[in-house]
CSV table of C-alpha atoms in Angstrom, one decimal:
chain,number,residue,atom,x,y,z
A,87,MET,CA,40.5,-14.5,19.0
A,88,MET,CA,36.7,-13.8,18.7
A,89,VAL,CA,34.1,-16.5,18.5
A,90,TRP,CA,30.4,-16.2,18.1
A,91,THR,CA,28.5,-19.1,19.7
A,92,ARG,CA,24.8,-19.9,20.0
A,93,LEU,CA,25.5,-22.0,23.1
A,94,GLY,CA,26.6,-19.3,25.4
A,95,PHE,CA,29.9,-17.8,26.3
A,96,ARG,CA,33.4,-19.1,25.5
A,97,LEU,CA,36.5,-17.5,27.0
A,98,LEU,CA,39.3,-17.7,24.5
A,99,PRO,CA,42.7,-16.1,25.0
A,100,GLY,CA,44.1,-13.9,22.2
A,101,LYS,CA,47.4,-15.8,22.6
A,102,PRO,CA,48.4,-19.0,24.5
A,103,MET,CA,48.5,-18.3,28.3
A,104,ASP,CA,50.5,-20.0,31.0
A,105,THR,CA,47.8,-22.0,32.8
A,106,ALA,CA,49.5,-22.0,36.2
A,107,ARG,CA,50.2,-18.2,36.0
A,108,ALA,CA,46.7,-17.5,34.9
A,109,ASP,CA,45.2,-19.4,37.8
A,110,THR,CA,47.3,-17.7,40.5
A,111,ALA,CA,47.9,-14.2,39.2
A,112,PRO,CA,45.3,-11.5,38.5
A,113,PRO,CA,44.9,-10.5,34.9
A,114,ARG,CA,47.2,-7.8,33.6
A,115,HIS,CA,45.9,-4.2,33.1
A,116,GLY,CA,49.1,-2.6,32.0
A,117,GLY,CA,50.0,-1.3,28.5
A,118,GLU,CA,48.0,-1.4,25.4
A,119,GLU,CA,49.9,-4.4,24.0
A,120,GLU,CA,48.9,-6.4,27.0
A,121,VAL,CA,45.2,-5.5,26.6
A,122,ARG,CA,45.3,-6.9,23.1
A,123,ASP,CA,46.3,-10.3,24.6
A,124,MET,CA,43.3,-10.3,26.9
A,125,PRO,CA,40.3,-12.4,26.2
A,126,PHE,CA,37.3,-11.5,24.2
A,127,ILE,CA,34.0,-12.9,25.3
A,128,THR,CA,31.1,-13.2,22.9
A,129,HIS,CA,27.5,-14.2,22.9
A,130,ASP,CA,24.8,-14.7,20.3
A,131,ALA,CA,21.1,-14.4,21.2
A,132,PRO,CA,19.0,-17.5,20.6
A,133,ALA,CA,17.2,-17.5,17.2
A,134,GLN,CA,13.8,-18.0,18.8
A,135,ASP,CA,14.2,-14.7,20.7
A,136,ARG,CA,14.9,-12.8,17.5
A,137,GLY,CA,11.9,-14.4,15.8
A,138,SER,CA,9.5,-13.4,18.6
A,139,ARG,CA,10.6,-9.8,18.4
A,140,GLY,CA,10.4,-9.8,14.6
A,141,SER,CA,6.8,-11.2,14.6
A,142,ALA,CA,5.5,-7.9,16.1
A,143,ASN,CA,6.9,-6.0,13.1
A,144,MET,CA,5.3,-8.4,10.7
A,145,SER,CA,1.9,-8.2,12.4
A,146,ILE,CA,1.9,-4.4,12.0
A,147,VAL,CA,2.9,-4.6,8.3
A,148,LEU,CA,0.2,-7.3,7.6
A,149,LEU,CA,-2.5,-5.2,9.2
A,150,GLY,CA,-1.3,-2.2,7.1
A,151,LEU,CA,-1.4,-4.4,4.0
A,152,ALA,CA,-5.0,-5.5,4.6
A,153,ALA,CA,-6.2,-1.9,5.3
A,154,ASP,CA,-4.4,-0.4,2.3
A,155,THR,CA,-5.8,-3.1,-0.1
A,156,MET,CA,-9.4,-2.3,0.8
A,157,ILE,CA,-8.8,1.4,0.6
A,158,ALA,CA,-7.1,1.2,-2.8
A,159,LEU,CA,-10.1,-0.7,-4.2
A,160,PHE,CA,-12.6,1.9,-2.8
A,161,LYS,CA,-10.6,4.9,-4.1
A,162,PHE,CA,-10.2,3.5,-7.7
A,163,ALA,CA,-13.9,2.7,-7.8
A,164,ALA,CA,-14.9,6.2,-6.7
A,165,ALA,CA,-12.3,7.9,-8.9
A,166,ARG,CA,-13.7,6.1,-12.0
A,167,GLU,CA,-17.2,7.5,-11.2
A,168,SER,CA,-16.2,11.1,-10.5
A,169,GLY,CA,-13.2,11.5,-12.7
A,170,GLY,CA,-11.3,13.3,-9.9
A,171,THR,CA,-7.6,13.4,-10.4
A,172,ALA,CA,-6.8,13.9,-6.7
A,173,LEU,CA,-8.9,10.9,-5.8
A,174,PHE,CA,-7.3,8.8,-8.5
A,175,THR,CA,-3.9,9.9,-7.3
A,176,GLU,CA,-4.9,8.8,-3.8
A,177,GLY,CA,-5.8,5.4,-5.2
A,178,VAL,CA,-2.4,5.1,-6.7
A,179,HIS,CA,-1.0,6.2,-3.4
A,180,SER,CA,-2.8,3.4,-1.6
A,181,LEU,CA,-1.8,0.9,-4.2
A,182,LEU,CA,1.9,1.8,-3.8
A,183,ASP,CA,1.4,1.5,0.0
A,184,VAL,CA,0.3,-2.1,-0.7
A,185,LEU,CA,3.4,-2.8,-2.9
A,186,THR,CA,5.6,-1.2,-0.2
A,187,GLU,CA,4.2,-3.4,2.5
A,188,VAL,CA,4.7,-6.5,0.3
A,189,ILE,CA,8.4,-5.5,-0.1
A,190,LEU,CA,8.7,-4.8,3.6
A,191,LEU,CA,7.3,-8.3,4.4
A,192,TYR,CA,9.8,-9.9,2.1
A,193,GLY,CA,12.6,-7.8,3.7
A,194,LEU,CA,11.5,-8.9,7.2
A,195,ALA,CA,11.3,-12.5,6.2
A,196,SER,CA,14.7,-12.4,4.5
A,197,ALA,CA,16.2,-10.8,7.6
A,198,ARG,CA,15.2,-13.7,9.7
A,199,ARG,CA,17.3,-16.2,7.8
A,200,PRO,CA,19.9,-17.9,10.0
A,201,SER,CA,23.6,-17.0,9.6
A,202,ASP,CA,25.8,-19.1,7.4
A,203,ARG,CA,29.4,-19.3,6.2
A,204,ASN,CA,29.1,-16.4,3.8
A,205,PHE,CA,27.0,-14.1,6.1
A,206,GLN,CA,28.2,-14.9,9.6
A,207,LEU,CA,26.4,-12.1,11.2
A,208,GLY,CA,23.1,-13.1,9.6
A,209,TYR,CA,20.9,-11.4,7.0
A,210,GLY,CA,19.4,-8.8,9.3
A,211,ARG,CA,20.6,-5.9,7.2
A,212,SER,CA,18.7,-7.1,4.2
A,213,ALA,CA,15.6,-5.6,5.8
A,214,PHE,CA,17.3,-2.1,5.6
A,215,PHE,CA,18.0,-2.6,1.9
A,216,TRP,CA,14.4,-3.5,1.1
A,217,ASN,CA,13.2,-0.5,3.2
A,218,LEU,CA,15.3,1.7,0.9
A,219,ILE,CA,13.7,0.0,-2.2
A,220,ALA,CA,10.3,0.7,-0.8
A,221,ALA,CA,11.1,4.4,-0.2
A,222,MET,CA,12.5,4.7,-3.8
A,223,LEU,CA,9.3,3.1,-5.1
A,224,ILE,CA,7.2,5.7,-3.3
A,225,LEU,CA,9.4,8.5,-4.6
A,226,SER,CA,9.8,7.4,-8.3
A,227,LEU,CA,6.4,5.9,-9.0
A,228,GLY,CA,4.1,7.4,-6.4
A,229,ALA,CA,5.2,11.0,-6.3
A,230,GLY,CA,6.2,11.0,-10.0
A,231,PHE,CA,2.8,9.7,-11.2
A,232,ALA,CA,0.9,12.0,-8.8
A,233,PHE,CA,2.9,15.0,-10.0
A,234,ARG,CA,2.3,14.2,-13.7
A,235,GLU,CA,-1.5,13.7,-13.3
A,236,GLY,CA,-1.8,16.7,-11.1
A,237,TRP,CA,0.1,19.0,-13.5
A,238,ARG,CA,-2.1,17.8,-16.4
A,239,GLN,CA,-5.3,18.5,-14.5
A,240,TYR,CA,-4.0,21.9,-13.3
A,241,VAL,CA,-2.9,23.0,-16.8
A,242,SER,CA,-5.8,21.6,-18.7
A,243,PRO,CA,-8.6,21.0,-16.1
A,244,ASP,CA,-11.5,18.7,-16.8
A,245,PRO,CA,-14.7,19.1,-14.9
A,246,LEU,CA,-15.5,16.6,-12.2
A,247,GLY,CA,-18.4,14.2,-12.4
A,248,PRO,CA,-20.7,13.2,-9.4
A,249,THR,CA,-18.7,13.3,-6.2
A,250,THR,CA,-21.1,11.9,-3.6
A,251,ALA,CA,-19.6,8.4,-3.8
A,252,SER,CA,-16.1,9.9,-3.8
A,253,TYR,CA,-16.8,11.8,-0.5
A,254,ALA,CA,-18.2,8.6,1.0
A,255,VAL,CA,-15.1,6.6,0.0
A,256,LEU,CA,-12.8,9.3,1.4
A,257,ILE,CA,-14.6,9.2,4.7
A,258,VAL,CA,-14.4,5.4,4.9
A,259,SER,CA,-10.7,5.5,3.9
A,260,PHE,CA,-10.0,8.1,6.6
A,261,LEU,CA,-11.7,5.9,9.2
A,262,ILE,CA,-9.8,2.8,8.2
A,263,ASP,CA,-6.4,4.6,8.0
A,264,GLY,CA,-7.1,6.4,11.2
A,265,THR,CA,-8.0,3.2,13.0
A,266,PHE,CA,-4.9,1.5,11.8
A,267,ALA,CA,-2.7,4.5,12.7
A,268,TRP,CA,-4.3,4.6,16.2
A,269,PHE,CA,-3.8,0.9,16.7
A,270,THR,CA,-0.1,1.2,15.6
A,271,CYS,CA,0.6,4.2,17.8
A,272,ARG,CA,-1.0,2.5,20.8
A,273,LYS,CA,1.1,-0.6,20.2
A,274,ILE,CA,4.2,1.5,19.9
A,275,VAL,CA,3.5,3.5,23.1
A,276,ARG,CA,2.7,0.3,25.0
A,277,GLU,CA,6.0,-1.4,24.0
A,278,SER,CA,8.2,1.7,24.0
A,279,SER,CA,10.6,1.9,26.9
A,280,GLU,CA,9.7,5.6,27.4
A,281,HIS,CA,6.0,5.0,26.6
A,282,SER,CA,6.1,8.0,24.3
A,283,LEU,CA,5.3,8.1,20.6
A,284,LEU,CA,7.5,11.2,20.0
A,285,HIS,CA,10.4,9.5,21.7
A,286,TYR,CA,9.9,6.4,19.5
A,287,LEU,CA,9.8,8.4,16.3
A,288,ARG,CA,13.0,10.2,17.2
A,289,LYS,CA,15.0,7.2,18.4
A,290,SER,CA,13.6,4.1,16.7
A,291,ARG,CA,15.6,2.2,14.1
A,292,ASP,CA,12.7,-0.1,13.2
A,293,GLY,CA,12.5,0.8,9.5
A,294,ALA,CA,9.5,-1.4,8.6
A,295,THR,CA,7.3,0.0,11.4
A,296,LEU,CA,8.4,3.5,10.7
A,297,THR,CA,7.6,3.1,6.9
A,298,VAL,CA,4.1,1.7,7.6
A,299,LEU,CA,3.4,4.4,10.2
A,300,PHE,CA,4.6,7.3,8.1
A,301,THR,CA,2.8,6.1,5.0
A,302,SER,CA,-0.3,5.8,7.1
A,303,PHE,CA,0.0,9.4,8.3
A,304,ALA,CA,0.6,10.4,4.7
A,305,SER,CA,-2.5,8.6,3.6
A,306,LEU,CA,-4.6,10.4,6.2
A,307,ALA,CA,-3.2,13.8,5.1
A,308,GLY,CA,-3.7,12.8,1.4
A,309,VAL,CA,-7.4,12.0,2.0
A,310,VAL,CA,-8.0,15.4,3.6
A,311,ILE,CA,-6.1,17.2,0.7
A,312,ALA,CA,-8.1,15.2,-1.9
A,313,ALA,CA,-11.4,16.1,-0.3
A,314,LEU,CA,-10.5,19.8,-0.1
A,315,GLY,CA,-9.4,19.7,-3.7
A,316,MET,CA,-12.7,18.2,-4.8
A,317,LEU,CA,-14.7,20.5,-2.6
A,318,ILE,CA,-13.1,23.6,-4.1
A,319,ALA,CA,-13.3,22.2,-7.6
A,320,THR,CA,-17.1,21.5,-7.4
A,321,ARG,CA,-18.4,24.4,-5.2
A,322,LEU,CA,-16.3,27.1,-6.8
A,323,SER,CA,-16.4,25.6,-10.3
A,324,PHE,CA,-12.6,25.7,-10.3
A,325,PRO,CA,-11.5,22.2,-11.5
A,326,ALA,CA,-7.8,23.2,-11.5
A,327,ALA,CA,-8.0,22.9,-7.7
A,328,ASP,CA,-8.3,19.2,-8.1
A,329,GLY,CA,-5.0,19.2,-10.0
A,330,ALA,CA,-3.4,21.4,-7.3
A,331,ALA,CA,-4.5,18.9,-4.6
A,332,SER,CA,-2.8,16.1,-6.6
A,333,LEU,CA,0.4,18.2,-6.8
A,334,VAL,CA,0.4,18.7,-3.0
A,335,ILE,CA,-0.1,15.0,-2.5
A,336,ALA,CA,2.9,14.4,-4.8
A,337,LEU,CA,5.1,16.7,-2.8
A,338,MET,CA,4.0,15.0,0.4
A,339,MET,CA,4.8,11.6,-0.9
A,340,ALA,CA,8.2,12.7,-2.1
A,341,ALA,CA,9.0,14.2,1.4
A,342,THR,CA,7.9,10.9,3.1
A,343,ALA,CA,10.0,8.8,0.7
A,344,LEU,CA,13.1,11.0,1.2
A,345,LEU,CA,12.7,10.8,5.0
A,346,LEU,CA,12.4,7.0,4.9
A,347,ALA,CA,15.3,6.7,2.5
A,348,ASN,CA,17.5,8.8,4.7
A,349,GLU,CA,16.7,6.5,7.7
A,350,SER,CA,17.4,3.4,5.6
A,351,ARG,CA,20.7,4.9,4.4
A,352,SER,CA,21.9,5.4,8.0
A,353,LEU,CA,21.0,1.8,8.9
A,354,ILE,CA,22.7,0.4,5.9
A,355,ILE,CA,25.9,2.3,6.6
A,356,GLY,CA,25.9,1.0,10.2
A,357,ALA,CA,24.0,3.2,12.6
A,358,SER,CA,24.9,2.7,16.3
A,359,ALA,CA,22.5,2.1,19.2
A,360,SER,CA,20.9,5.1,20.8
A,361,PRO,CA,22.6,6.8,23.7
A,362,GLU,CA,19.8,5.5,26.0
A,363,ILE,CA,20.5,1.9,25.1
A,364,GLU,CA,24.3,2.3,25.4
A,365,SER,CA,23.9,4.0,28.9
A,366,ARG,CA,21.6,1.1,29.9
A,367,ILE,CA,24.2,-1.5,28.8
A,368,LEU,CA,26.9,0.3,30.8
A,369,SER,CA,24.7,0.6,33.8
A,370,LEU,CA,23.8,-3.1,33.7
A,371,ALA,CA,27.5,-4.1,33.4
A,372,SER,CA,28.5,-1.8,36.2
A,373,GLY,CA,26.2,-3.6,38.6
A,374,VAL,CA,28.3,-6.8,38.5
A,375,PRO,CA,30.6,-6.8,41.6
A,376,GLU,CA,33.8,-7.8,39.8
A,377,VAL,CA,33.5,-4.8,37.5
A,378,ALA,CA,35.5,-1.8,38.5
A,379,ASN,CA,34.3,0.4,35.6
A,380,ALA,CA,32.3,-0.1,32.5
A,381,ASN,CA,34.3,2.1,30.2
A,382,GLY,CA,32.2,2.4,27.1
A,383,THR,CA,30.7,0.7,24.1
A,384,ILE,CA,30.9,0.4,20.3
A,385,SER,CA,27.7,-0.8,18.7
A,386,VAL,CA,26.1,-1.3,15.3
A,387,ARG,CA,22.7,-2.5,14.1
A,388,ILE,CA,22.8,-5.8,12.3
A,389,GLY,CA,19.1,-6.2,11.9
A,390,PRO,CA,15.7,-4.5,12.6
A,391,ASP,CA,15.8,-5.5,16.2
A,392,ARG,CA,19.4,-6.8,16.6
A,393,LEU,CA,22.5,-5.0,17.9
A,394,LEU,CA,26.1,-6.0,17.9
A,395,VAL,CA,27.8,-4.4,21.0
A,396,SER,CA,31.4,-4.4,22.0
A,397,ILE,CA,31.9,-3.2,25.6
A,398,SER,CA,35.1,-2.3,27.3
A,399,ILE,CA,35.3,-3.5,30.9
A,400,ALA,CA,37.9,-2.7,33.6
A,401,PHE,CA,37.8,-5.6,36.1
A,402,ARG,CA,38.9,-5.2,39.7
A,403,PRO,CA,42.7,-5.8,40.1
A,404,GLU,CA,42.2,-8.7,42.5
A,405,CYS,CA,40.1,-10.7,40.1
A,406,ARG,CA,41.6,-14.0,38.8
A,407,THR,CA,40.8,-15.6,35.5
A,408,GLN,CA,38.0,-17.7,37.1
A,409,ASP,CA,36.5,-14.6,38.7
A,410,ILE,CA,36.4,-12.9,35.3
A,411,GLU,CA,34.7,-15.9,33.7
A,412,ARG,CA,32.0,-15.8,36.3
A,413,ALA,CA,31.6,-12.1,36.0
A,414,VAL,CA,31.2,-12.4,32.2
A,415,VAL,CA,28.3,-14.8,32.7
A,416,ARG,CA,26.7,-12.4,35.1
A,417,ILE,CA,27.2,-9.5,32.7
A,418,GLU,CA,25.7,-11.5,29.9
A,419,GLU,CA,22.6,-12.4,32.0
A,420,GLN,CA,22.1,-8.8,33.1
A,421,ILE,CA,22.3,-7.4,29.5
A,422,LYS,CA,20.2,-10.2,28.1
A,423,HIS,CA,17.3,-9.5,30.4
A,424,GLY,CA,17.8,-5.7,30.6
A,425,CYS,CA,18.4,-5.0,26.9
A,426,PRO,CA,17.1,-7.9,24.7
A,427,GLU,CA,18.0,-6.0,21.5
A,428,VAL,CA,21.6,-7.0,22.1
A,429,ALA,CA,22.1,-10.2,19.9
A,430,LEU,CA,25.9,-10.3,19.8
A,431,LEU,CA,28.0,-9.2,22.8
A,432,LEU,CA,31.8,-8.7,22.8
A,433,ILE,CA,33.4,-8.0,26.1
A,434,LYS,CA,37.0,-6.7,26.2
A,435,PRO,CA,38.9,-6.4,29.5
A,436,GLN,CA,40.6,-3.1,29.3
A,437,SER,CA,42.0,-0.6,31.8
A,438,VAL,CA,40.4,2.8,32.2
A,439,GLU,CA,43.6,4.5,31.2
A,440,THR,CA,44.0,2.4,28.0
A,441,TYR,CA,40.4,3.0,27.1
A,442,ARG,CA,40.7,6.7,27.5
A,443,SER,CA,43.8,6.7,25.4
A,444,VAL,CA,42.1,4.8,22.6
A,445,ARG,CA,39.0,7.0,22.8
A,446,SER,CA,41.1,10.2,22.6
A,447,ARG,CA,42.8,9.0,19.5
A,448,ARG,CA,39.6,8.1,17.7
A,449,GLY,CA,38.0,11.4,18.7
A,450,TRP,CA,34.7,10.3,20.1
């Protein structure tokens, strides 16, 4: 029987046990049927811990929202003066970034709702759904609009007006986006376990932060592309270059959206923890004296910063029921401090031989 509790651990037998025999004999580690009768031990991380980790994601999204709002206003004002298609497309790009961040904020807020009878693991995965909606918004509206406007300007080019203000706005936009990207990357590197941005980008499952970071990088690239398009259009009297720049921006937005959508898809399906996190959990569990072997884990993400982990543990043969209970508390304390992402922990006593047999049948 499995029970999730916010009050700590509960040791519940799968079937009624003979109390006297349980107190005097070591737990069984025989066949697979016996393992099914062994206890499951579960733990739910306190809600305040989850909230403190989620607030860091919200702060990044809020900063991005403020920056993109200012940039969008600047770009639309300059595009109105110059008539540049690429700059107008960049304004739409920034406006969509604003809408994306509003959606992400709603997703993060909904993910923090407490669990209830209908959603007993909480609402954490709703953030993944809203991340997917944000990616589809960028793809359908952003890339679609940019491609349409760029194609129109490329096929039937209109000459550009004064571009001095446009260049000034692009420089200011680049500085704002660059400062925000630098701040976000610095925060990521400081908080990452490996202190490496590349490692974070490869291994992170924080959809909201990745969305804001990737859209920020795309905005920086879009500013450069729009500036090059205007420069070629005015200096070489080739206004079609402005449309070509808008087409490149459309392709870049589409690539960003598809990348983010694929990440959201894996999280919605049920992506597991990274190998580094699983190895850390096994190492922490192995450090408890009563543990003979930490066999392996099965994990799934149930929120932006929440993991459900089931760990198979082979306890030492001489351990009695009370010894296992004390060991479980120590395992929980070790994992809680060493891997705070683990919000729900299930511990299954299981012999090494049985675990290997189960693992060979499932194929991984």
